[in-house]
Amino acid sequence: MTEAKLIDGKAAAARLRAAIGAAAAALKARHGVQPGLAAVLVGDDPASDVYVRSKTKATKEAGLNGFEHRLPAATSQAALLDLVRQLNADDKVDGILVQLPLPKQIDAQKVIAAIDPAKDVDGFHVQNVGRLWSGGESLVPCTPYGCLILLRETLGADLAGAEAIVLGRSNIVGKPLAALLLGENCTVTIAHSRTRDLPDVARRADILIAAIGRAEMVKASWIKPGATVIDVGINRVPGADGKSRLVGDVAFDEAKRVAGAITPVPGGVGPMTIACLLRNTVVAACRRRGLAAPAGL
Ligand SMILES: NC(=O)c1ccc[n+]([C@@H]2O[C@H](COP(=O)([O-])OP(=O)(O)OC[C@H]3O[C@@H](n4cnc5c(N)ncnc54)[C@H](OP(=O)(O)O)[C@@H]3O)[C@@H](O)[C@H]2O)c1
């Protein structure tokens, strides 16, 4: 039996990062502009700390300016909103990322709403969400955009007519990805925890997206032979050696025998997320100055 083609997110992210590096160098040479990303971390959650560190590192490696703002866990909402306003006004800052989750005294929606939509590189501001669904120019959430790039690279630029099933309806992944796929003229279904007969629904998919946060829940029997499977899930489970390991939402070892193409975890969607964040920062830097977005981004 032939196995699914492995969709190499690490390689795709490296190509995108190279294109971002080239675009950043050209912006500097031609316009004296160095795009800047400000990452804000409130508190000392270890996972968030790792994310922010790796985002700042990747930012600098791509030739962008990276600014880190670390605030204590007890920071008030007013103080955080104040920082966001300063970053909105700072011309060196093209992208603002407030790492979620935030401590409980802070209303994340209020903070997201305070970010200048033109600098909202996470694509979470209602203006960007609305534009994504209504077809206007927006900044698109990074993980869904990374999935779309992987799909285009695997299936070609024309996804029209494909039956796309998105498992998961979060604002961060499922919903924006459904909007993007609709924009590509796919026939889109969003499934969730209340969906009846989930395996039956999933089996209709030419493109199956798993974004549910349930370790290896999607079995081979849920997959139409030859389907393209994008596994967004990142779940830590106990490994045989007593250490933990990362798995996706798809039972990879069995799924790869049925799917036509599939992303591994790790090394699939994950690496695309940070690359798309850098991409959004460069795009935001160009748009804010009325410059055309660089080719290849
Ligand atoms: N690769 C990356 O860079 C990246 C980025 C973001 C997230 N992730 C990962 O992607 C996964 C999803 O993240 P998220 O932020 O979208 O999660 P989330 O906010 O928890 O949303 C999960 C979605 O899955 C649905 N769901 C949960 N259990 C289900 C079940 N048993 N059957 C059907 N649907 C079910 C939920 O349905 P209801 O709405 O009905 O509750 C919800 O819509 C997580 O593993 C996360 O770690 C990865």
Short mmCIF file of C-alpha atoms and ligand atoms in Angstrom, two decimals:
data_model
loop_
_atom_site.label_atom_id
_atom_site.label_comp_id
_atom_site.label_asym_id
_atom_site.label_seq_id
_atom_site.Cartn_x
_atom_site.Cartn_y
_atom_site.Cartn_z
CA MET A 1 0.00 0.00 0.00
CA THR A 2 1.34 3.47 -0.85
CA GLU A 3 1.70 5.90 2.00
CA ALA A 4 0.56 9.50 2.04
CA LYS A 5 2.87 12.24 0.86
CA LEU A 6 4.35 13.97 3.89
CA ILE A 7 3.66 17.71 3.90
CA ASP A 8 6.89 19.21 5.19
CA GLY A 9 5.96 22.32 7.17
CA LYS A 10 9.54 22.86 8.29
CA ALA A 11 10.75 23.16 4.71
CA ALA A 12 7.78 25.34 3.68
CA ALA A 13 8.38 27.63 6.67
CA ALA A 14 12.09 27.89 5.80
CA ARG A 15 11.17 28.95 2.24
CA LEU A 16 8.72 31.55 3.55
CA ARG A 17 11.26 32.87 6.04
CA ALA A 18 13.84 33.21 3.27
CA ALA A 19 11.31 35.21 1.22
CA ILE A 20 10.58 37.39 4.27
CA GLY A 21 14.31 37.97 4.82
CA ALA A 22 14.72 39.03 1.19
CA ALA A 23 11.67 41.31 1.39
CA ALA A 24 12.93 42.91 4.60
CA ALA A 25 16.36 43.55 3.07
CA ALA A 26 14.76 45.12 -0.02
CA LEU A 27 12.52 47.34 2.11
CA LYS A 28 15.52 48.59 4.01
CA ALA A 29 17.62 49.19 0.89
CA ARG A 30 14.88 50.90 -1.15
CA HIS A 31 12.81 52.69 1.48
CA GLY A 32 14.93 52.74 4.65
CA VAL A 33 12.20 50.76 6.42
CA GLN A 34 12.92 47.97 8.90
CA PRO A 35 9.62 46.28 9.86
CA GLY A 36 9.24 45.91 13.63
CA LEU A 37 7.29 43.43 15.72
CA ALA A 38 6.46 44.15 19.37
CA ALA A 39 5.67 41.08 21.47
CA VAL A 40 3.97 41.65 24.82
CA LEU A 41 4.06 38.99 27.52
CA VAL A 42 2.18 39.44 30.80
CA GLY A 43 3.17 37.06 33.58
CA ASP A 44 5.54 34.11 33.60
CA ASP A 45 3.64 31.23 32.02
CA PRO A 46 6.49 28.95 30.83
CA ALA A 47 4.82 27.95 27.53
CA SER A 48 4.07 31.59 26.67
CA ASP A 49 7.65 32.52 27.58
CA VAL A 50 8.97 29.92 25.11
CA TYR A 51 6.62 31.19 22.37
CA VAL A 52 7.61 34.81 22.85
CA ARG A 53 11.32 33.98 22.92
CA SER A 54 11.10 31.97 19.70
CA LYS A 55 9.02 34.67 18.01
CA THR A 56 11.56 37.36 18.91
CA LYS A 57 14.46 35.14 17.79
CA ALA A 58 12.79 34.40 14.44
CA THR A 59 11.97 38.11 14.02
CA LYS A 60 15.61 39.11 14.38
CA GLU A 61 16.86 36.25 12.19
CA ALA A 62 14.61 37.50 9.37
CA GLY A 63 16.15 40.98 9.64
CA LEU A 64 13.13 42.56 11.31
CA ASN A 65 13.19 44.64 14.49
CA GLY A 66 11.98 42.67 17.52
CA PHE A 67 10.80 44.44 20.68
CA GLU A 68 9.89 42.44 23.76
CA HIS A 69 7.75 43.88 26.54
CA ARG A 70 7.57 41.70 29.64
CA LEU A 71 5.12 42.77 32.30
CA PRO A 72 4.51 41.26 35.75
CA ALA A 73 1.56 38.87 36.26
CA ALA A 74 -0.17 41.47 38.46
CA THR A 75 -0.24 44.10 35.67
CA SER A 76 -3.58 45.91 35.55
CA GLN A 77 -5.73 46.08 32.46
CA ALA A 78 -5.27 49.85 32.39
CA ALA A 79 -1.47 49.51 32.35
CA LEU A 80 -1.58 46.97 29.52
CA LEU A 81 -3.97 49.14 27.51
CA ASP A 82 -1.58 52.02 28.06
CA LEU A 83 1.30 50.02 26.61
CA VAL A 84 -0.83 48.98 23.62
CA ARG A 85 -1.63 52.67 22.95
CA GLN A 86 2.08 53.53 23.08
CA LEU A 87 2.87 50.75 20.61
CA ASN A 88 0.02 51.89 18.33
CA ALA A 89 1.65 55.35 18.25
CA ASP A 90 5.22 54.09 17.77
CA ASP A 91 6.21 54.31 14.11
CA LYS A 92 8.98 51.72 14.55
CA VAL A 93 6.32 49.15 15.47
CA ASP A 94 4.43 47.60 12.54
CA GLY A 95 3.07 44.54 14.32
CA ILE A 96 1.75 44.12 17.87
CA LEU A 97 1.36 40.71 19.39
CA VAL A 98 -0.09 40.30 22.86
CA GLN A 99 0.62 36.75 23.95
CA LEU A 100 -2.49 34.89 25.13
CA PRO A 101 -3.71 33.73 27.58
CA LEU A 102 -3.67 36.84 29.75
CA PRO A 103 -3.98 36.83 33.57
CA LYS A 104 -7.56 36.74 34.80
CA GLN A 105 -7.77 40.41 35.83
CA ILE A 106 -7.37 41.38 32.16
CA ASP A 107 -10.13 41.13 29.55
CA ALA A 108 -8.35 39.81 26.43
CA GLN A 109 -11.13 41.09 24.14
CA LYS A 110 -10.64 44.65 25.39
CA VAL A 111 -6.91 44.41 24.77
CA ILE A 112 -7.33 43.00 21.26
CA ALA A 113 -9.89 45.72 20.51
CA ALA A 114 -7.35 48.37 21.55
CA ILE A 115 -4.71 47.24 19.05
CA ASP A 116 -4.54 49.34 15.88
CA PRO A 117 -6.09 46.97 13.26
CA ALA A 118 -3.30 47.96 10.84
CA LYS A 119 -0.78 46.51 13.35
CA ASP A 120 -2.89 43.52 14.42
CA VAL A 121 -0.55 40.84 13.06
CA ASP A 122 -2.45 38.07 14.87
CA GLY A 123 -5.55 39.03 12.87
CA PHE A 124 -7.81 38.84 15.94
CA HIS A 125 -9.25 42.41 15.88
CA VAL A 126 -12.93 42.46 14.83
CA GLN A 127 -12.06 44.73 11.91
CA ASN A 128 -9.69 42.13 10.50
CA VAL A 129 -12.12 39.29 11.28
CA GLY A 130 -14.93 41.19 9.52
CA ARG A 131 -12.77 41.96 6.50
CA LEU A 132 -11.64 38.33 6.25
CA TRP A 133 -15.27 37.19 6.04
CA SER A 134 -16.46 40.03 3.82
CA GLY A 135 -13.61 39.77 1.35
CA GLY A 136 -11.72 42.99 2.18
CA GLU A 137 -7.97 43.42 2.71
CA SER A 138 -7.15 42.10 6.18
CA LEU A 139 -4.40 40.73 8.36
CA VAL A 140 -5.15 37.00 8.55
CA PRO A 141 -4.53 34.82 11.66
CA CYS A 142 -1.18 33.10 11.34
CA THR A 143 -1.95 29.40 11.87
CA PRO A 144 -4.86 29.32 9.39
CA TYR A 145 -2.82 31.23 6.82
CA GLY A 146 0.02 28.73 7.30
CA CYS A 147 -2.44 25.89 6.64
CA LEU A 148 -3.58 27.58 3.43
CA ILE A 149 0.01 27.92 2.20
CA LEU A 150 0.60 24.21 2.87
CA LEU A 151 -2.60 23.30 1.01
CA ARG A 152 -1.67 25.44 -2.00
CA GLU A 153 1.80 23.92 -2.10
CA THR A 154 0.34 20.40 -1.91
CA LEU A 155 -2.71 20.70 -4.17
CA GLY A 156 -1.82 23.66 -6.40
CA ALA A 157 -3.21 27.19 -6.34
CA ASP A 158 -6.72 26.21 -7.42
CA LEU A 159 -8.65 24.67 -4.53
CA ALA A 160 -12.03 25.52 -6.06
CA GLY A 161 -14.80 22.99 -5.58
CA ALA A 162 -12.90 20.89 -3.04
CA GLU A 163 -14.99 19.60 -0.13
CA ALA A 164 -13.24 21.03 2.93
CA ILE A 165 -14.22 19.89 6.42
CA VAL A 166 -12.84 21.91 9.31
CA LEU A 167 -12.98 20.13 12.67
CA GLY A 168 -12.99 22.86 15.34
CA ARG A 169 -14.59 26.32 15.41
CA SER A 170 -12.24 28.44 17.52
CA ASN A 171 -11.68 32.09 16.65
CA ILE A 172 -7.96 31.40 16.37
CA VAL A 173 -7.99 28.43 13.99
CA GLY A 174 -11.27 26.84 12.86
CA LYS A 175 -13.36 29.89 11.93
CA PRO A 176 -10.67 31.92 10.13
CA LEU A 177 -9.50 28.82 8.26
CA ALA A 178 -13.08 28.17 7.15
CA ALA A 179 -13.24 31.78 5.88
CA LEU A 180 -9.98 31.36 3.97
CA LEU A 181 -11.14 28.10 2.37
CA LEU A 182 -14.44 29.70 1.41
CA GLY A 183 -12.41 32.48 -0.19
CA GLU A 184 -10.66 29.75 -2.21
CA ASN A 185 -14.09 28.54 -3.41
CA CYS A 186 -14.03 25.31 -1.42
CA THR A 187 -17.31 23.87 -0.17
CA VAL A 188 -16.76 24.33 3.55
CA THR A 189 -18.27 22.58 6.57
CA ILE A 190 -17.31 23.51 10.13
CA ALA A 191 -17.75 20.66 12.61
CA HIS A 192 -17.44 20.84 16.40
CA SER A 193 -18.22 19.06 19.64
CA ARG A 194 -21.98 19.12 18.96
CA THR A 195 -21.70 17.77 15.41
CA ARG A 196 -23.56 14.49 14.89
CA ASP A 197 -21.71 11.57 13.29
CA LEU A 198 -18.36 13.34 13.17
CA PRO A 199 -16.56 10.42 11.42
CA ASP A 200 -19.22 10.44 8.66
CA VAL A 201 -18.85 14.19 8.18
CA ALA A 202 -15.05 13.95 8.15
CA ARG A 203 -15.14 11.15 5.55
CA ARG A 204 -16.69 13.53 3.00
CA ALA A 205 -13.57 15.68 2.98
CA ASP A 206 -11.17 16.16 0.10
CA ILE A 207 -9.42 18.50 2.53
CA LEU A 208 -9.69 17.55 6.20
CA ILE A 209 -8.50 20.03 8.83
CA ALA A 210 -8.22 18.79 12.41
CA ALA A 211 -8.11 21.63 14.97
CA ILE A 212 -9.80 20.21 18.05
CA GLY A 213 -7.04 19.71 20.61
CA ARG A 214 -7.87 16.02 21.16
CA ALA A 215 -4.88 13.68 20.92
CA GLU A 216 -5.11 11.32 17.92
CA MET A 217 -8.91 11.46 17.83
CA VAL A 218 -9.18 11.43 14.03
CA LYS A 219 -8.75 7.81 12.95
CA ALA A 220 -7.93 6.32 9.55
CA SER A 221 -11.57 5.28 9.21
CA TRP A 222 -12.57 9.00 9.29
CA ILE A 223 -10.50 9.79 6.21
CA LYS A 224 -11.56 9.49 2.59
CA PRO A 225 -8.85 7.62 0.66
CA GLY A 226 -6.55 10.14 -1.00
CA ALA A 227 -7.73 13.12 1.09
CA THR A 228 -5.32 15.87 2.14
CA VAL A 229 -5.13 16.02 5.92
CA ILE A 230 -3.88 19.08 7.81
CA ASP A 231 -3.34 18.37 11.50
CA VAL A 232 -3.28 21.58 13.54
CA GLY A 233 -3.45 19.86 16.92
CA ILE A 234 -0.59 19.98 19.39
CA ASN A 235 -1.13 17.62 22.31
CA ARG A 236 1.37 16.43 24.88
CA VAL A 237 0.91 12.78 25.85
CA PRO A 238 3.00 10.39 27.97
CA GLY A 239 5.60 8.55 25.88
CA ALA A 240 6.78 4.94 26.27
CA ASP A 241 10.08 6.12 27.80
CA GLY A 242 8.31 7.97 30.61
CA LYS A 243 8.92 11.32 28.93
CA SER A 244 6.11 13.21 27.20
CA ARG A 245 5.82 13.53 23.43
CA LEU A 246 3.82 15.69 21.05
CA VAL A 247 1.03 14.27 18.93
CA GLY A 248 -1.58 15.86 16.73
CA ASP A 249 -5.35 15.48 16.58
CA VAL A 250 -4.92 12.79 13.91
CA ALA A 251 -3.76 9.21 14.55
CA PHE A 252 -0.86 9.76 12.19
CA ASP A 253 0.49 6.20 11.82
CA GLU A 254 -2.81 4.79 10.64
CA ALA A 255 -4.01 7.93 8.84
CA LYS A 256 -0.97 8.07 6.56
CA ARG A 257 -2.04 4.73 5.06
CA VAL A 258 -5.32 6.24 3.84
CA ALA A 259 -4.65 9.93 3.20
CA GLY A 260 -3.14 11.22 -0.03
CA ALA A 261 -1.06 13.80 1.83
CA ILE A 262 -0.72 14.60 5.54
CA THR A 263 1.11 16.97 7.87
CA PRO A 264 3.18 15.39 10.67
CA VAL A 265 3.19 16.66 14.27
CA PRO A 266 5.66 18.11 15.02
CA GLY A 267 7.02 19.53 11.76
CA GLY A 268 3.75 20.28 9.96
CA VAL A 269 1.59 23.30 10.72
CA GLY A 270 3.58 24.39 13.79
CA PRO A 271 6.60 25.91 11.99
CA MET A 272 4.30 27.84 9.63
CA THR A 273 2.71 29.86 12.43
CA ILE A 274 5.75 31.96 13.34
CA ALA A 275 6.74 32.33 9.68
CA CYS A 276 3.26 33.74 8.95
CA LEU A 277 3.58 36.13 11.88
CA LEU A 278 6.74 37.56 10.32
CA ARG A 279 4.99 37.66 6.95
CA ASN A 280 2.10 39.63 8.44
CA THR A 281 4.57 42.08 10.03
CA VAL A 282 6.23 42.79 6.67
CA VAL A 283 2.84 43.08 4.95
CA ALA A 284 1.64 45.48 7.69
CA ALA A 285 4.82 47.56 7.36
CA CYS A 286 4.22 47.92 3.59
CA ARG A 287 0.50 48.67 3.85
CA ARG A 288 0.99 51.31 6.54
CA ARG A 289 3.34 53.16 4.18
CA GLY A 290 1.31 52.64 1.03
CA LEU A 291 3.93 50.29 -0.46
CA ALA A 292 3.02 47.22 -2.51
CA ALA A 293 3.35 43.94 -0.60
CA PRO A 294 6.60 42.20 -1.62
CA ALA A 295 6.34 39.40 -4.18
CA GLY A 296 6.19 35.90 -2.73
CA LEU A 297 4.50 36.95 0.52
N1 LIG B 1 0.19 24.52 15.12
C1 LIG B 1 -0.02 25.69 15.73
O1 LIG B 1 0.73 26.61 15.58
C2 LIG B 1 -1.25 25.83 16.54
C3 LIG B 1 -1.82 27.08 16.75
C4 LIG B 1 -3.02 27.17 17.47
C5 LIG B 1 -3.59 26.01 18.01
N2 LIG B 1 -2.96 24.81 17.83
C6 LIG B 1 -3.52 23.57 18.35
O2 LIG B 1 -4.71 23.28 17.62
C7 LIG B 1 -5.66 22.66 18.47
C8 LIG B 1 -6.93 23.48 18.46
O3 LIG B 1 -6.64 24.75 18.99
P1 LIG B 1 -7.77 25.84 19.25
O4 LIG B 1 -7.13 27.03 19.86
O5 LIG B 1 -8.59 26.00 18.01
O6 LIG B 1 -8.62 25.04 20.37
P2 LIG B 1 -9.97 25.40 21.13
O7 LIG B 1 -10.16 26.86 21.22
O8 LIG B 1 -9.97 24.57 22.35
O9 LIG B 1 -11.11 24.85 20.14
C9 LIG B 1 -11.27 23.48 19.94
C10 LIG B 1 -12.41 23.25 18.98
O10 LIG B 1 -12.52 21.84 18.80
C11 LIG B 1 -13.84 21.42 19.07
N3 LIG B 1 -13.80 20.12 19.76
C12 LIG B 1 -13.25 19.83 20.96
N4 LIG B 1 -13.44 18.53 21.26
C13 LIG B 1 -14.15 18.01 20.23
C14 LIG B 1 -14.67 16.74 19.96
N5 LIG B 1 -14.51 15.73 20.83
N6 LIG B 1 -15.35 16.54 18.83
C15 LIG B 1 -15.51 17.56 17.96
N7 LIG B 1 -15.03 18.81 18.15
C16 LIG B 1 -14.37 19.02 19.28
C17 LIG B 1 -14.45 22.46 20.01
O11 LIG B 1 -15.83 22.42 19.81
P3 LIG B 1 -16.86 23.39 20.62
O12 LIG B 1 -16.67 24.74 20.00
O13 LIG B 1 -18.17 22.79 20.34
O14 LIG B 1 -16.43 23.35 22.05
C18 LIG B 1 -13.77 23.73 19.51
O15 LIG B 1 -14.50 24.32 18.46
C19 LIG B 1 -4.98 22.54 19.84
O16 LIG B 1 -4.37 21.27 19.94
C20 LIG B 1 -3.91 23.63 19.79
O17 LIG B 1 -2.82 23.34 20.64
C21 LIG B 1 -1.82 24.71 17.10
#
